[in-house]
Backbone as numpy.savetxt, mean C-alpha at the origin, in Angstrom:
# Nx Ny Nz CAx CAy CAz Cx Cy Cz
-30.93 5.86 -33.84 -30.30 6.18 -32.57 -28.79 6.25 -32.77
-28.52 7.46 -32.27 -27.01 7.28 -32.06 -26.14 6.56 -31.23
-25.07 5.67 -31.76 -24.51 4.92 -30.48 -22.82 5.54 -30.67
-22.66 6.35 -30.75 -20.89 6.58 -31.05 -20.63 6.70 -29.37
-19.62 6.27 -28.99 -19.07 6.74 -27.71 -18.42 7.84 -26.96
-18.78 8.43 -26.58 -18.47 9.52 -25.71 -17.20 9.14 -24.90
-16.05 10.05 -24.98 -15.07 9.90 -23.90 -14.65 11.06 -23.00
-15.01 11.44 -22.24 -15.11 12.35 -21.39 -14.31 12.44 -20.20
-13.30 13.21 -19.60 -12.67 12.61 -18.83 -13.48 12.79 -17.51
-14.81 13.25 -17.44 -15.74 12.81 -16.20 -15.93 11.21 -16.11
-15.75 10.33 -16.83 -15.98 8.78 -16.63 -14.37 8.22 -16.66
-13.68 8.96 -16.57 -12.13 8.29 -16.21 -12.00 8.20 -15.18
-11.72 6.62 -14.78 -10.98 6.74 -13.10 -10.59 7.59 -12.93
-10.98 7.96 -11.44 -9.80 8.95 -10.66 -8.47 8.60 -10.50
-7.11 9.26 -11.01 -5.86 8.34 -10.92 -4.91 9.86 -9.94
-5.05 8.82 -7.93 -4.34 9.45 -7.20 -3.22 9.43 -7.09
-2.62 10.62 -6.45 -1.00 10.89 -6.63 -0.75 10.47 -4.87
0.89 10.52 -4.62 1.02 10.02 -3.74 0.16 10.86 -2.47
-0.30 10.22 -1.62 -0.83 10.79 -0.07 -2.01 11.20 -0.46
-2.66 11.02 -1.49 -4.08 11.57 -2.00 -4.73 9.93 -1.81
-6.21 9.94 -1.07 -6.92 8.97 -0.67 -8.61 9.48 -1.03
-9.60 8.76 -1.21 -10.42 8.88 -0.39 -10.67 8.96 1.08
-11.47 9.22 2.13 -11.46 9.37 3.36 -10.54 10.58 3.83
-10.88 10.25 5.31 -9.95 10.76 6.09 -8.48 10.61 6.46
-7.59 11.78 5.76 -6.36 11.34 6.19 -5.84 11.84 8.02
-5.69 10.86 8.88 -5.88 11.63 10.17 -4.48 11.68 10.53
-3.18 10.96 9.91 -2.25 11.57 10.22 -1.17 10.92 9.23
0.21 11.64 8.82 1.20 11.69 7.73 2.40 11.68 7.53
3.05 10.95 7.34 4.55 11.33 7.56 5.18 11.05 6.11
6.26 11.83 5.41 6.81 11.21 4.40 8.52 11.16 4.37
8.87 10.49 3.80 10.52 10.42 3.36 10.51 10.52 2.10
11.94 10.86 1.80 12.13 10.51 0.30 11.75 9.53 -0.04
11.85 7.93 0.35 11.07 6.74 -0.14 9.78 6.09 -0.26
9.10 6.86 0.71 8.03 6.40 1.47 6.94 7.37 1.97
5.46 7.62 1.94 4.47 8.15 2.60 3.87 6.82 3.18
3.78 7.55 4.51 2.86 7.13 5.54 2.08 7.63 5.86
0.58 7.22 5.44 -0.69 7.42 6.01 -2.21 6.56 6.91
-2.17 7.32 7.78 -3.53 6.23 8.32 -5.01 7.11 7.98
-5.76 6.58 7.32 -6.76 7.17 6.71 -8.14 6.43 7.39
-9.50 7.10 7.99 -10.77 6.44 8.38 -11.63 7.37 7.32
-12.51 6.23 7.45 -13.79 6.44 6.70 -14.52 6.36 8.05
-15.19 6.95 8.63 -16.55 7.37 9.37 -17.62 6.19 9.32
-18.01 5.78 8.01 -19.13 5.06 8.04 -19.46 4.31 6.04
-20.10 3.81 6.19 -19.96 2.73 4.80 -20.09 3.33 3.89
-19.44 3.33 2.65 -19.69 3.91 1.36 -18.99 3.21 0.34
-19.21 3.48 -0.38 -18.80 2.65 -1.92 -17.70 3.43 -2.71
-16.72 3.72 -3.03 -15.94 4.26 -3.62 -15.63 4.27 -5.03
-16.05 5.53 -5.50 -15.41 5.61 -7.53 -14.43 4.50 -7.95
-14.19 4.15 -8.88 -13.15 3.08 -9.47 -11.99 4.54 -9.48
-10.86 3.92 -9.70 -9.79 4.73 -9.11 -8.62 3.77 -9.23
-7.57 4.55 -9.64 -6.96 3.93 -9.33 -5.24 4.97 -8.90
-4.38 4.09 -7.88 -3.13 5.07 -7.54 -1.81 4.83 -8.71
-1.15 6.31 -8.42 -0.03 6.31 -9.49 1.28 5.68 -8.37
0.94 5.52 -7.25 2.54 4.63 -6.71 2.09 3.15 -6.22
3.25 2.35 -6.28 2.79 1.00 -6.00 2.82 1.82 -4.13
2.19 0.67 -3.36 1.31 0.72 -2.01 0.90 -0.49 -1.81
1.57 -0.37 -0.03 1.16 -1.36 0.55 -0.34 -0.74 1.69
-1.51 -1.92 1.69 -2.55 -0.99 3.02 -2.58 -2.06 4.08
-2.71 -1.94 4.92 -3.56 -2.34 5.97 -4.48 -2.22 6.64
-5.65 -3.32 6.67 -7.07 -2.82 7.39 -6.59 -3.00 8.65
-6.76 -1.74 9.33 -6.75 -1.64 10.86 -7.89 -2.32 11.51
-9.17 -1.92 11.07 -10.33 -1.89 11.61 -11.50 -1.94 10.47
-12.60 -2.50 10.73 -13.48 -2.76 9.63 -13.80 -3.29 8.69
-14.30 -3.95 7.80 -14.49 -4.69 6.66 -14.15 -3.45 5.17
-13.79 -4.44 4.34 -13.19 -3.81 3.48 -13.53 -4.99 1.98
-13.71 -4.18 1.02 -13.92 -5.04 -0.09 -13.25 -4.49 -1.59
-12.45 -5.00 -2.37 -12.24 -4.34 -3.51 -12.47 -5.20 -4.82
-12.68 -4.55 -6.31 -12.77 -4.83 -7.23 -11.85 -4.86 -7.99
-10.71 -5.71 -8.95 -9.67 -5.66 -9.62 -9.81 -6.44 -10.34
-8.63 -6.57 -11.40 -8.95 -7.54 -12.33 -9.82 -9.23 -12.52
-11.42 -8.06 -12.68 -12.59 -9.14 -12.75 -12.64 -9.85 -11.45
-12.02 -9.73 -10.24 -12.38 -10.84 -9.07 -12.54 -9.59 -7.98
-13.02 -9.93 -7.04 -13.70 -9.47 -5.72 -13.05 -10.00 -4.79
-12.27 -9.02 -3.81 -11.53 -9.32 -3.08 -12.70 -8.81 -1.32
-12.42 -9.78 -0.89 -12.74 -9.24 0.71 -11.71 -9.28 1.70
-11.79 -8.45 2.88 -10.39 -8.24 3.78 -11.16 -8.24 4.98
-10.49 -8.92 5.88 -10.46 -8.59 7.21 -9.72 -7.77 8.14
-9.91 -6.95 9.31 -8.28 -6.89 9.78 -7.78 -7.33 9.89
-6.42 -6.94 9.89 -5.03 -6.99 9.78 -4.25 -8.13 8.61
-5.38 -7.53 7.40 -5.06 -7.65 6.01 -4.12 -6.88 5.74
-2.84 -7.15 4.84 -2.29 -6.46 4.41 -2.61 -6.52 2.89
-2.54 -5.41 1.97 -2.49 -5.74 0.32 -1.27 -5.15 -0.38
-0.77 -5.75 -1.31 -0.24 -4.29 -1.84 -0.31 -4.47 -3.64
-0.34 -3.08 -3.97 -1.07 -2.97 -5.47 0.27 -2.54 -6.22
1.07 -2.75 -7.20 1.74 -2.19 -8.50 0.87 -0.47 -8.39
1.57 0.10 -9.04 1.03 1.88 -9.64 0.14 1.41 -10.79
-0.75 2.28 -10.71 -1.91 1.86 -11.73 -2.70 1.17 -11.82
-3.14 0.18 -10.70 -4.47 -0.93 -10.54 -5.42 -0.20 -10.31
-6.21 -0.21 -11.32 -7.70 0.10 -11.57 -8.66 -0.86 -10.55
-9.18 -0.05 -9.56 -9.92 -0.88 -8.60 -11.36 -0.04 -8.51
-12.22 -0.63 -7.88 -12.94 0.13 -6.83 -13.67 -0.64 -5.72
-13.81 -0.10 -4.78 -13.90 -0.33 -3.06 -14.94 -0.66 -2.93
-15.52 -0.87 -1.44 -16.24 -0.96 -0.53 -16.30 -0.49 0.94
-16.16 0.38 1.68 -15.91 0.07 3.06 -16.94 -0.06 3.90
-17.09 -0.93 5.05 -18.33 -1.96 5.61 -18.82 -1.25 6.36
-20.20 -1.72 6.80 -21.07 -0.68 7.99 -20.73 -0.01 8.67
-19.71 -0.26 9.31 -19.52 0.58 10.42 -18.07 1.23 10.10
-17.60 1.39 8.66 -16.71 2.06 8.45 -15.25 1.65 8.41
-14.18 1.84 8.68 -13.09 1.34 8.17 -11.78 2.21 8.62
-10.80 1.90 8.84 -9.66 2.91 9.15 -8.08 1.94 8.63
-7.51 1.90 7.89 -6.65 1.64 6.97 -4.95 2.46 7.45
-3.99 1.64 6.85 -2.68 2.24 7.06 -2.07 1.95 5.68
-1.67 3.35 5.25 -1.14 2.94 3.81 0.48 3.28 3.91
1.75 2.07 3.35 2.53 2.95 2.76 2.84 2.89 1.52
3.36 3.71 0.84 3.36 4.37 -0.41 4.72 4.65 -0.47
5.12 3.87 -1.70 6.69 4.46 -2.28 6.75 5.11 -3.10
7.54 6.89 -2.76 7.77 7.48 -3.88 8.46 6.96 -4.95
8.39 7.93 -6.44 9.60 7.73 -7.35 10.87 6.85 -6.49
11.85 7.70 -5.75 12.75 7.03 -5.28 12.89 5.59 -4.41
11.34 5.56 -3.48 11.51 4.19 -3.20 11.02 3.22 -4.25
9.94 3.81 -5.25 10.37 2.56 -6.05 11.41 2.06 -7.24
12.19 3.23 -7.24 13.69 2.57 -7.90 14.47 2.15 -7.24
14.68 2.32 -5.96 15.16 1.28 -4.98 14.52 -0.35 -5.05
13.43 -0.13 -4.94 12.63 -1.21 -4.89 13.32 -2.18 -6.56
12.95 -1.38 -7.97 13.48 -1.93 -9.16 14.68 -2.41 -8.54
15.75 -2.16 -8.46 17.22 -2.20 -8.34 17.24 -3.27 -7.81
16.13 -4.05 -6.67 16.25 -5.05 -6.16 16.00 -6.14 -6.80
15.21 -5.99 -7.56 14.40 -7.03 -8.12 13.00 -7.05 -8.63
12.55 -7.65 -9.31 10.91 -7.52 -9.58 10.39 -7.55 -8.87
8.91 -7.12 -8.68 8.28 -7.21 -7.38 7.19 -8.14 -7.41
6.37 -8.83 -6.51 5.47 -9.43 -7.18 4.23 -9.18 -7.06
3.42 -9.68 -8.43 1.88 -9.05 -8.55 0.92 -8.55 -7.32
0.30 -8.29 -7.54 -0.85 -7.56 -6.45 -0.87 -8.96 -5.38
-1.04 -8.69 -4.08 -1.40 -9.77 -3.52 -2.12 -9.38 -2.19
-2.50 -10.20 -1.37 -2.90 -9.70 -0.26 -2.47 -11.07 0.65
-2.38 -10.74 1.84 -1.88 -11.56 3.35 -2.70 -11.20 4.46
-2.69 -12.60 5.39 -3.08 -12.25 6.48 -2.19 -13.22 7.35
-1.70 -12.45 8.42 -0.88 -13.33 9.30 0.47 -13.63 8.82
1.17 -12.63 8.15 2.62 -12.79 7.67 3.32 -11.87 8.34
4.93 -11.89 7.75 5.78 -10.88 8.56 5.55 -9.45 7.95
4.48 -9.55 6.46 4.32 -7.91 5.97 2.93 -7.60 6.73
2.26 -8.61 7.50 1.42 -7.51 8.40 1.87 -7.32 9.77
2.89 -7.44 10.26 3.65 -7.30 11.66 4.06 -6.10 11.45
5.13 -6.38 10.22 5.73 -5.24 10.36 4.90 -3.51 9.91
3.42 -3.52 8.69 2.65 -2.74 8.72 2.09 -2.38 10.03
1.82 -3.27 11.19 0.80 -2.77 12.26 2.59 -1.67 13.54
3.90 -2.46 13.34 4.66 -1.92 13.88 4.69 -0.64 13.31
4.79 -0.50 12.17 4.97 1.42 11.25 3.85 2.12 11.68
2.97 1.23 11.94 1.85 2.30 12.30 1.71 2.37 13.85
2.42 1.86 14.60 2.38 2.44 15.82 3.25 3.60 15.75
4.79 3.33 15.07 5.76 4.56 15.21 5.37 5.90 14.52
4.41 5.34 13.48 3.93 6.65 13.13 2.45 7.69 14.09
1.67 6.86 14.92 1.13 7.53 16.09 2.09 7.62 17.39
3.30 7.64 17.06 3.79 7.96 18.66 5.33 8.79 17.51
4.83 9.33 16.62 6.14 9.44 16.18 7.39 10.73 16.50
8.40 10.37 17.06 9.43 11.23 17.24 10.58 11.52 16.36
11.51 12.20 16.55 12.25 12.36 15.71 13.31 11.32 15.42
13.49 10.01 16.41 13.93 9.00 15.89 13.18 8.27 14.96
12.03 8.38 15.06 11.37 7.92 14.13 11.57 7.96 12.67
11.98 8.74 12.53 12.26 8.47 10.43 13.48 7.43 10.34
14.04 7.27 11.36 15.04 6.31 11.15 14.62 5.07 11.13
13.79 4.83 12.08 13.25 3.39 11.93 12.00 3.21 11.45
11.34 4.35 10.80 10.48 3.94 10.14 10.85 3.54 8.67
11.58 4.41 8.25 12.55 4.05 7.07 12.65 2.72 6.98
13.44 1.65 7.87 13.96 0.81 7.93 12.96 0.03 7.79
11.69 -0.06 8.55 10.42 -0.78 8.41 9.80 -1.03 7.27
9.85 0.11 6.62 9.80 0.60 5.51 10.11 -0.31 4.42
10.99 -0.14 4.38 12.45 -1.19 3.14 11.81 -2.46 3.70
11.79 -2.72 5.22 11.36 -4.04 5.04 9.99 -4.18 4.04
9.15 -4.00 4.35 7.74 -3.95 4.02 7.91 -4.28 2.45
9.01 -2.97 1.54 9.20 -3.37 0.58 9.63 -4.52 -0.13
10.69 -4.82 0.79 11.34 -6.35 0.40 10.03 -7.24 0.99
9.30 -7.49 1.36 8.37 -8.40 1.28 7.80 -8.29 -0.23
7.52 -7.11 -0.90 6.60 -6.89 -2.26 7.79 -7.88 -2.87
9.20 -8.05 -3.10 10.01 -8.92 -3.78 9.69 -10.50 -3.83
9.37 -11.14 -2.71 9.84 -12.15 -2.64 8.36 -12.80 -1.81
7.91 -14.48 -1.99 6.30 -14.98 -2.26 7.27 -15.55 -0.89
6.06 -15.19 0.55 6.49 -15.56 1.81 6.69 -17.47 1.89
6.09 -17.86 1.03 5.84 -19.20 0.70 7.28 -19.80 -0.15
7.81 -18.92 -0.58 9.13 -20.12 -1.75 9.84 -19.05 -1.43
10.78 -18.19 -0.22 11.81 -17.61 -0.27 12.95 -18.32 -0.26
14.14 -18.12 -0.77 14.95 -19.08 -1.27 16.26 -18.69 -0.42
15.99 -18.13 0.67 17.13 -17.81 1.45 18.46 -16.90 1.01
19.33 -17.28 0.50 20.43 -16.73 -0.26 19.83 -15.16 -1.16
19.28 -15.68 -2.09 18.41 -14.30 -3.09 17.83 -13.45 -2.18
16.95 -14.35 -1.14 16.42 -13.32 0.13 17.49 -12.00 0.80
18.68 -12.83 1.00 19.81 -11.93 1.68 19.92 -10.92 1.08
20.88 -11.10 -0.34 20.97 -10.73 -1.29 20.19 -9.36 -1.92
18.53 -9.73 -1.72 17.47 -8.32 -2.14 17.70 -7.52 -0.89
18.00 -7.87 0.49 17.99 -7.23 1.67 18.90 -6.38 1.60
20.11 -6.88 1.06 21.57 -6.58 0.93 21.35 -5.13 0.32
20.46 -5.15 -1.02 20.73 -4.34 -1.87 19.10 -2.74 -1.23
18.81 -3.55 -0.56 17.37 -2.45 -0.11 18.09 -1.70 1.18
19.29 -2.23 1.81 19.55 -2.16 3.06 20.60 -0.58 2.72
21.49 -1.46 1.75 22.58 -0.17 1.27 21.91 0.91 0.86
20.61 1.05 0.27 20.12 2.80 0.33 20.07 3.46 1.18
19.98 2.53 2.38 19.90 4.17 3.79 20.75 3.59 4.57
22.23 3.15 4.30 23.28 3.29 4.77 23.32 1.64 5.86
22.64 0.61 5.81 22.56 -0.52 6.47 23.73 -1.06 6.02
C-alpha cells in the first residue's frame, strides 16, 4: 500500500481576505483602518477550518457559536466578543437556530497603527467588558449609518483596538494613556 502524502491545495484551509466571511454579509462599511461587517447564517452548519489574513475582532449578536483553535474548543454566548491575530487556523460551529455576528477587521493600515502601539495580546475572548460595549455601539452606528458616521466609527474603532493591547484585568493606567495617546494621534485626536 501506498502511504506517501498528498498535498493538494483542495485540503488547505481556506485563508480569507479582508470582508470575505462565510455566511451572509448583510451590511459593510470600510475605512482605511477598519472593515465593518455584520454577517447571519440562516440556520446551523459547521464551517471548513479556515482561517483570516487580518487580525479581527467578532461579536455574537445572536445565537450560539462554537470554535476550534489551538487544540481547545471554545463556546460563545451573546454578546461575546473574540478577537483572533491574522492567521488563526480555526473552524466553527454555528447553533440551531443560526447565528448573526459583527466583525471588525483591521486593514494593513490599522494594523500598523495598532503595531506602533504596542503588542497586542493573544487570541482571547470576553464577555461583559468595555470591548463588548463598545462592539455592540459600532454596530448600531453601522445600521443607522450616516455620513457622520465614519467619524465616530473610526474612533470606536481605535478604541476596540486598544482593547486588543492591553488584559482588561492588569491595565496599568499610565501605559494605558500612553497606547491611547499613540492610537488617538492617527486620526487626528
Amino acid at each position: 500500500m501506498n502511504e506517501r502524502k498528498v498535498h493538494c491545495e483542495c485540503r488547505r484551509p481556506r485563508d480569507f481576505a479582508g470582508g470575505e466571511f462565510y455566511g451572509d454579509v448583510v451590511r459593510s462599511q470600510a475605512s482605511p483602518q477598519f472593515v465593518l461587517s455584520e454577517i447571519r447564517h440562516p440556520s446551523e452548519r459547521a464551517l471548513p477550518t479556515h482561517a483570516h489574513q487580518t487580525a479581527y475582532f467578532s461579536l455574537l449578536v445572536e445565537g450560539r457559536y462554537a470554535e476550534n483553535y489551538d487544540g481547545r474548543r471554545y463556546e460563545y454566548a451573546p454578546l461575546t466578543v473574540w478577537w483572533h491575530r491574522p492567521g488563526i487556523v480555526h473552524d466553527d460551529t454555528v447553533g440551531h437556530s443560526g447565528g448573526r455576528f459583527f466583525n471588525v477587521e483591521l486593514t494593513r493600515e490599522g494594523t500598523e497603527t495598532l503595531a506602533e502601539a504596542g503588542p497586542s495580546r493573544r487570541d482571547f475572548h470576553e464577555h461583559g467588558t468595555r470591548a463588548v460595549w463598545l462592539a455592540c455601539r459600532l454596530l448600531r452606528e453601522l445600521r443607522y449609518w450616516q455620513p457622520c458616521s465614519a467619524v465616530v466609527g473610526g474612533n470606536l474603532a481605535l478604541e476596540m483596538a486598544e482593547c486588543a493591547l492591553r488584559d482588561p484585568q492588569h491595565d496599568s493606567g499610565a501605559g494605558s494613556r500612553e497606547r491611547q495617546r499613540l492610537l488617538g494621534s492617527r486620526i487626528g485626536g
